[in-house]
Structure formats: structure tokens, C-alpha cells
């Protein structure tokens, strides 16, 4: 039987006999699609879809992957394991209806079973204990407004946090890449706590929840995202209203404020001290790795004052040296969802990183250069760091960079440009406007721009508006910019930390219709951060192999439970020159400006989730190609049939080597007029690429032996292939080609002698093309 019949006649009855879909509280979800498929302009990835998900008491307990009874159960084992791991489900099964292979992803035990376990049995094996609050949380449905439902990783994050709360965990951390919906997750957590009437006082009352951010825009966005609560349940704490009323608000269930507001207050008495220490049951700290360094003690004071509350930290930055205290303070690491996984799943937009190098990146003084101010050091190499710190300024250097990236972006494509200082952001803004000559095209948004800057940002985030198209900034826009249609990020200043680098990249990862990728234009060697082990994920200590590290002996008196040291971008001082004397400013003569040249190199997304150089990517791909074909003859055989060719390309796409990647490599090897087959053979066997036109000319002998209608159709297909490449040779293109050549599909089929002959002509042509 085929798979559908196997499921209907064998697997479905077996699951029913075990009580699934029969016992109250149990249900079966079939064809459960839980990813969107990686975004690509040429070849969208396939969504991941589990054949069966077994659910009991609101919890997904098992995966079942089905195969035809004509195949081995083993054909579904790898998929069953992958899906269970992604969904954080302990038990998973592979079956062909005759045999059932059970896999426990916790103990790693695997074996045959005679029948599926019942819902009660699987529940007991998964949890093994009675937990009243855990079961209440699981039984409480998510908030559903009919528009937005939780994604699989959001469900897992909510479940993991609530399981931690049920167990009595007090300091909980969620790490999810920017753009994956941390605030939505926080809302669903708060909603379940609210509806189940959980609280630390163990009374049948609604909990008091505080959402704490470090910027007003984030607090306001969060309040909007908590729309499932009634307006009178939500309270926005603002310093003006507190001062007017003479006290902090206490009527409400969910409170939103920023740290700075809580630290204000008359007579050096901060407002947060007006609340009882046990007033809040849950405190959600947004972007918990950040905060005001200059107010460190006060910020620590807020969290330590509300010590009785469960504190949930939200961050987009996996553990790095600069973030270590965050991971120490929040001791229960509930869940992590990485940038790499978000891109692979299709919930985040992929990006291309272009390393921009020029002969003016470093500067050595020449006597023909004009010194406008300051004192030059003869023979000194002034590096990017010197320009960033303000030790030297050459306006023409920035003008050349502006012209270079503007030449590579569409005039209406929204762009963020990160500059060294607020003054530098103003200068770059003026350079961009001088090039584009369009009113309001580029605006600066920095801390000094106040309300006007916030209005520019609001217009930029509005996808219905095209002005401003470009924003320049120094630090402010590295976080808190919920703009879904950002197509370009330009780095014209060094990126100081991995935390900041990932936050900046997060400005472009949000998905938007028609947005297949965004581009990072890197003038400052930020690409070097990809080589660091903490680029994506939470690395273990290389010495002890643990996370957190257990091999470092902590000093006597060390406390793990002190609040983290925060680092706010808005509060960071701007770079200052090493030499306090007058800044060195240089003007280059015209002939030196004309000699400024850029070398742009595209980086590719490696298998380990890190962008790598073209050379390293091709070397990596060379090692993987034997997984897809065994020889040149094998490759030609698959390529000559449109159906096996598409299957091969789909398989390569799933492995990270899709058509868009092959097209980029084709440009690198200067073979844009060649077939993608030539790209694969070039990498695998070092053969010289053949242009499509030359390949097509080899068909002359073949076409001379055909009838007039077939010959004309094949000549038409040859022309389409030479002009546009292999996409014209897909089976789903046949109808279009017939219509374009003969006026209608019906006339084309008649001319070629029927449907079978038309299909055979299409396939025979390709067989001879790639012979």
C-alpha cells in the first residue's frame, strides 16, 4: 500500500486502539506543519511537517513518522528524531504500519514495541509526577484572537518557562533571536498565569505582573502587544502621572514601565520603593542584558528590592563574555532559539554579508595631502580605529564609501547606516542626500534628535511610506526598531561587541512580503566576529565542557544572585580622540580621490550557521557534493531529466546549497552565461564551464532529424534556455512554453501529436542537451 493507505488501514487503527483521540483530553494532529521553509528568491525551502502529533492534557507528547508498508520503518527514523528534537518532545516513533520503532530522546534508548503506549502511560513516562500548577498551565489554552497563533518554538518557550515556575524557579532566562517574538511569548506566559490565577501568595486572585524595559518605545510596544488583557487591567507607569498623583498606581494587573521611571522620585526616594517588596508576582525584564551602566547600583536595587518575585529575563544574545553576569543571575535557562534556527525555519530573513575593502581603509600621510587642522604623525598608519575614535578625519573617505554602497542599493530600499558619532551620522546623512537629491530621503535618528527623530523613525517603520528611505544613526537604532522591510544595513563604524553585532543584524531579520534577504555592507571588518565561537548559540567552556563553566573557582564571598550589570546603548559615551589636542583633518587631492577603489567580497552562509568566505564555502561544498551525486556521469544523468534535476536541487537546498547560492558562485567564477550544472562540475571536478549558447549549439545534429513542429518548438526552448537558464526547463514550464510558441496549450499539444508526445519532446530535448 502507499503511505496514505498504510496510515488509513494500519496506523490510524493502531493509535485509536491505544486510546489516542478516544480518551478524554487526548487528540491526534495529523500533517502538523511547524516551520515555513527557509526564505529564498529562487527556491523556497520545504516546510517541516510531522505525520502525527499525539497530544494529551494540552501537551504534545509524541511524534509518529509514517512510511508505506512497502518500505522499512527505518526510512522515517532520522526525520522522527529531528522533529522531536525541534519540538522538544521526548518520545518519537517511526513506523510502516507493521513495525513500530520507539525512540526516547532523553535516555537515547531505541527499540521495537508491539503497540503504542496509551495517553496516560506516555504522560506518566514524560512527567512521572503530579504537579498541580504545571497541569493547570498546560490545560489553559493560549490566547487566540483568530489572527496570530504561537509558533512551535514560542509554544515550547512558554511551556518551559511555566514548568520552571511550577517547580519554584525564581530567576528564569529566555534567549531568542531578535524578531522571533519574545514579547508575544511574554504575553502568552502572562495570560496563562492570569487566567489560572497563579500568584506567590497562593490565593485565588489574579497575579500582579510588571514588564520592565529600558526605553519608552519598548515599554509602549509591549503594552500594545499585551492586547489580550482588558484596558483596565493594564497600567503604564509614567513619571509625570506618578508625580501628579503623588503615588505609584496599584490598581491593575499588568504594569509597564522603564527602569529610569522607577529610579526617579522625590528626595532621592525612588518610586519603586513605594510598592511593597512582594507586590509583584512576576517581573519580566526585556532585553535583560542591557541597562544604564552609570546607574548600575540603582538598577541592581530594583531587582533586589523585588526579590520575592519570579523574575523572567528576555534576551536575544546568547552567553558571551560581556553578557556572563546575565547568565549567572538568571539561573534557570528555560529555552534558546537561535538566529540560525530562525533563518532555517523561515521565520527570519536570511542575509548577505559583503565585505567592503578599499585602498583608503588605512591612511598614511603624503606631502601632497592638505592638513586642514591638527598635527600629522609622519609614517603613522591611521587605521579604522583611529577614524572611529576621532584621531583623524578625511571627508572624502566617507564620501567614497557612501557612493559605493548607494550604487548597490535600490533607490526605494529602506536602509540603516551606523556611524561613529552623532556628528558623523549628520555628515553621512548630508552626503547621502547630496547623492540622491530627493527631499527627506535620508534623516538622522540619534539621542540628540528628540521628538523629530522619533517621528522620522515612525515614518521609516511605516511600510506604506517611502520617505525617509535611509536613516543614519550612531547607537540608538541598534535596538528597538521594529521595521520589517529593512533591506540594507551599512556599517561605517566598528561594532564593539558580539552583543551589539547581533542586535544590529536583528534590525534586518524580520520577514516581509517580497523580502528574500537583506544585505550587510561592511566597511569595518565586522565579519571577523563570525569566527568567534559565541556567534550563534550558547558555547560551552572549552576546558570543562560545561555551560555555565564549572572549572573557574569563584572568589570567597562571590554571589551568583546579584542583579546583572547593564549596558545601555543610549547612555554609552561617544568615542573620544586619544590625543586631546586639535583633531587631525585631511583633504586629499583630486587625483588621490579618483584612485580610491573598492574590492567587494560576498560571504556565504556556512553549514555551521556562520557566514564564511567564498573560498571556504566552496571548499566546504566540495566535501559535501558526494552526498548528492557520485560521478560526473551520475550528475549528468540526474540533470538531464527535469524531475530528477529538481529533486537534486531540492535536496541540495535543504542542505544549504540552493539555487541562489549556486547563482552567486556562478558570478564569482565569471560564468553568468553558463548552466548551474557547470558550477557543480567546476567545484566537484575542476572542469571548465561551458556557456549555455555553446551547449545549445551542439544540438544541431539532433534537431535536423525532427519534424517541423518539434524542431520549431525545440528551437524556441533553446532560445529561452540560452536567455534565462534552467528555470525555463522545469516540467511546470511546459504549458507556458507551448502557449507562448503556439498561441495556446491546446494548439501546441495538437502540433506535437498529443500530450505524451509533447512531454516526451520536452524531456528528449533535455536529454540531448546534457548528453
PDB file of C-alpha atoms in Angstrom, residues 604-714:
ATOM      1  CA  UNK A 604      28.235  32.754   2.218  1.00  0.00           C
ATOM      2  CA  UNK A 605      26.149  31.106   4.926  1.00  0.00           C
ATOM      3  CA  UNK A 606      28.141  28.075   6.054  1.00  0.00           C
ATOM      4  CA  UNK A 607      26.734  24.772   7.297  1.00  0.00           C
ATOM      5  CA  UNK A 608      27.609  25.711  10.900  1.00  0.00           C
ATOM      6  CA  UNK A 609      25.480  28.849  10.760  1.00  0.00           C
ATOM      7  CA  UNK A 610      28.370  31.243  10.236  1.00  0.00           C
ATOM      8  CA  UNK A 611      28.962  33.389   7.157  1.00  0.00           C
ATOM      9  CA  UNK A 612      32.282  32.357   5.639  1.00  0.00           C
ATOM     10  CA  UNK A 613      34.475  33.480   2.756  1.00  0.00           C
ATOM     11  CA  UNK A 614      33.694  32.256  -0.757  1.00  0.00           C
ATOM     12  CA  UNK A 615      36.819  30.095  -0.761  1.00  0.00           C
ATOM     13  CA  UNK A 616      35.949  28.374   2.499  1.00  0.00           C
ATOM     14  CA  UNK A 617      32.336  27.884   1.431  1.00  0.00           C
ATOM     15  CA  UNK A 618      33.360  26.281  -1.870  1.00  0.00           C
ATOM     16  CA  UNK A 619      35.805  24.022  -0.033  1.00  0.00           C
ATOM     17  CA  UNK A 620      33.025  23.028   2.354  1.00  0.00           C
ATOM     18  CA  UNK A 621      30.650  22.423  -0.540  1.00  0.00           C
ATOM     19  CA  UNK A 622      33.277  20.333  -2.356  1.00  0.00           C
ATOM     20  CA  UNK A 623      33.335  17.983   0.613  1.00  0.00           C
ATOM     21  CA  UNK A 624      29.549  17.634   0.594  1.00  0.00           C
ATOM     22  CA  UNK A 625      28.895  17.081  -3.123  1.00  0.00           C
ATOM     23  CA  UNK A 626      29.471  13.288  -2.966  1.00  0.00           C
ATOM     24  CA  UNK A 627      26.340  13.179  -0.782  1.00  0.00           C
ATOM     25  CA  UNK A 628      24.331  14.272  -3.823  1.00  0.00           C
ATOM     26  CA  UNK A 629      25.996  12.547  -6.796  1.00  0.00           C
ATOM     27  CA  UNK A 630      28.798  10.021  -7.192  1.00  0.00           C
ATOM     28  CA  UNK A 631      30.347  10.970 -10.530  1.00  0.00           C
ATOM     29  CA  UNK A 632      30.097  13.342 -13.458  1.00  0.00           C
ATOM     30  CA  UNK A 633      28.053  10.758 -15.340  1.00  0.00           C
ATOM     31  CA  UNK A 634      25.721  10.402 -12.374  1.00  0.00           C
ATOM     32  CA  UNK A 635      25.285  14.175 -12.206  1.00  0.00           C
ATOM     33  CA  UNK A 636      24.584  14.457 -15.957  1.00  0.00           C
ATOM     34  CA  UNK A 637      22.016  11.677 -15.751  1.00  0.00           C
ATOM     35  CA  UNK A 638      20.117  13.441 -12.963  1.00  0.00           C
ATOM     36  CA  UNK A 639      20.464  16.847 -14.616  1.00  0.00           C
ATOM     37  CA  UNK A 640      19.139  15.644 -17.981  1.00  0.00           C
ATOM     38  CA  UNK A 641      15.736  14.741 -16.516  1.00  0.00           C
ATOM     39  CA  UNK A 642      13.740  17.784 -15.313  1.00  0.00           C
ATOM     40  CA  UNK A 643      12.138  15.809 -12.495  1.00  0.00           C
ATOM     41  CA  UNK A 644      15.327  14.291 -11.062  1.00  0.00           C
ATOM     42  CA  UNK A 645      17.101  17.630 -11.542  1.00  0.00           C
ATOM     43  CA  UNK A 646      14.501  19.405  -9.392  1.00  0.00           C
ATOM     44  CA  UNK A 647      14.734  16.626  -6.801  1.00  0.00           C
ATOM     45  CA  UNK A 648      18.517  17.081  -6.694  1.00  0.00           C
ATOM     46  CA  UNK A 649      18.202  20.863  -6.355  1.00  0.00           C
ATOM     47  CA  UNK A 650      15.621  20.453  -3.580  1.00  0.00           C
ATOM     48  CA  UNK A 651      17.926  18.100  -1.706  1.00  0.00           C
ATOM     49  CA  UNK A 652      20.854  20.488  -2.085  1.00  0.00           C
ATOM     50  CA  UNK A 653      18.695  23.403  -0.998  1.00  0.00           C
ATOM     51  CA  UNK A 654      17.749  21.590   2.204  1.00  0.00           C
ATOM     52  CA  UNK A 655      21.471  21.145   2.875  1.00  0.00           C
ATOM     53  CA  UNK A 656      22.174  24.858   2.374  1.00  0.00           C
ATOM     54  CA  UNK A 657      23.298  24.810  -1.260  1.00  0.00           C
ATOM     55  CA  UNK A 658      20.250  26.177  -3.062  1.00  0.00           C
ATOM     56  CA  UNK A 659      19.981  27.747  -6.490  1.00  0.00           C
ATOM     57  CA  UNK A 660      20.522  31.254  -5.175  1.00  0.00           C
ATOM     58  CA  UNK A 661      23.861  30.131  -3.705  1.00  0.00           C
ATOM     59  CA  UNK A 662      24.853  28.411  -6.960  1.00  0.00           C
ATOM     60  CA  UNK A 663      23.960  31.586  -8.866  1.00  0.00           C
ATOM     61  CA  UNK A 664      26.200  33.651  -6.560  1.00  0.00           C
ATOM     62  CA  UNK A 665      29.082  31.233  -7.095  1.00  0.00           C
ATOM     63  CA  UNK A 666      28.462  31.406 -10.829  1.00  0.00           C
ATOM     64  CA  UNK A 667      29.072  35.146 -10.671  1.00  0.00           C
ATOM     65  CA  UNK A 668      32.251  34.647  -8.653  1.00  0.00           C
ATOM     66  CA  UNK A 669      33.742  32.302 -11.250  1.00  0.00           C
ATOM     67  CA  UNK A 670      32.716  34.680 -14.051  1.00  0.00           C
ATOM     68  CA  UNK A 671      30.313  32.166 -15.583  1.00  0.00           C
ATOM     69  CA  UNK A 672      26.998  34.014 -15.564  1.00  0.00           C
ATOM     70  CA  UNK A 673      26.145  32.770 -19.053  1.00  0.00           C
ATOM     71  CA  UNK A 674      26.729  29.157 -18.073  1.00  0.00           C
ATOM     72  CA  UNK A 675      24.455  26.450 -16.712  1.00  0.00           C
ATOM     73  CA  UNK A 676      24.317  25.702 -12.994  1.00  0.00           C
ATOM     74  CA  UNK A 677      25.444  22.222 -13.998  1.00  0.00           C
ATOM     75  CA  UNK A 678      28.765  23.818 -14.936  1.00  0.00           C
ATOM     76  CA  UNK A 679      29.035  25.379 -11.478  1.00  0.00           C
ATOM     77  CA  UNK A 680      28.661  21.976  -9.828  1.00  0.00           C
ATOM     78  CA  UNK A 681      31.154  20.359 -12.198  1.00  0.00           C
ATOM     79  CA  UNK A 682      33.587  23.232 -11.704  1.00  0.00           C
ATOM     80  CA  UNK A 683      33.535  22.710  -7.932  1.00  0.00           C
ATOM     81  CA  UNK A 684      33.459  18.913  -7.994  1.00  0.00           C
ATOM     82  CA  UNK A 685      35.769  18.133 -10.916  1.00  0.00           C
ATOM     83  CA  UNK A 686      37.510  21.435 -11.820  1.00  0.00           C
ATOM     84  CA  UNK A 687      36.064  21.367 -15.349  1.00  0.00           C
ATOM     85  CA  UNK A 688      35.906  24.493 -17.499  1.00  0.00           C
ATOM     86  CA  UNK A 689      32.374  25.957 -17.635  1.00  0.00           C
ATOM     87  CA  UNK A 690      30.563  25.981 -20.995  1.00  0.00           C
ATOM     88  CA  UNK A 691      28.307  28.879 -21.930  1.00  0.00           C
ATOM     89  CA  UNK A 692      24.657  27.960 -22.471  1.00  0.00           C
ATOM     90  CA  UNK A 693      24.817  29.196 -26.041  1.00  0.00           C
ATOM     91  CA  UNK A 694      27.732  26.878 -26.819  1.00  0.00           C
ATOM     92  CA  UNK A 695      25.979  23.939 -25.174  1.00  0.00           C
ATOM     93  CA  UNK A 696      22.848  24.578 -27.226  1.00  0.00           C
ATOM     94  CA  UNK A 697      24.796  24.749 -30.492  1.00  0.00           C
ATOM     95  CA  UNK A 698      25.700  21.086 -30.025  1.00  0.00           C
ATOM     96  CA  UNK A 699      22.068  20.152 -30.677  1.00  0.00           C
ATOM     97  CA  UNK A 700      22.157  20.996 -34.395  1.00  0.00           C
ATOM     98  CA  UNK A 701      22.521  17.373 -35.479  1.00  0.00           C
ATOM     99  CA  UNK A 702      19.684  16.300 -33.197  1.00  0.00           C
ATOM    100  CA  UNK A 703      17.200  18.954 -34.310  1.00  0.00           C
ATOM    101  CA  UNK A 704      17.866  18.370 -38.034  1.00  0.00           C
ATOM    102  CA  UNK A 705      16.259  14.927 -37.747  1.00  0.00           C
ATOM    103  CA  UNK A 706      12.983  16.187 -36.227  1.00  0.00           C
ATOM    104  CA  UNK A 707       9.684  17.176 -37.791  1.00  0.00           C
ATOM    105  CA  UNK A 708       8.911  20.836 -38.373  1.00  0.00           C
ATOM    106  CA  UNK A 709       6.694  21.348 -35.308  1.00  0.00           C
ATOM    107  CA  UNK A 710       9.119  19.614 -32.962  1.00  0.00           C
ATOM    108  CA  UNK A 711      12.075  21.436 -34.465  1.00  0.00           C
ATOM    109  CA  UNK A 712      10.392  24.833 -34.099  1.00  0.00           C
ATOM    110  CA  UNK A 713       9.394  24.080 -30.505  1.00  0.00           C
ATOM    111  CA  UNK A 714      12.867  22.936 -29.539  1.00  0.00           C
TER     112      UNK A 714
END
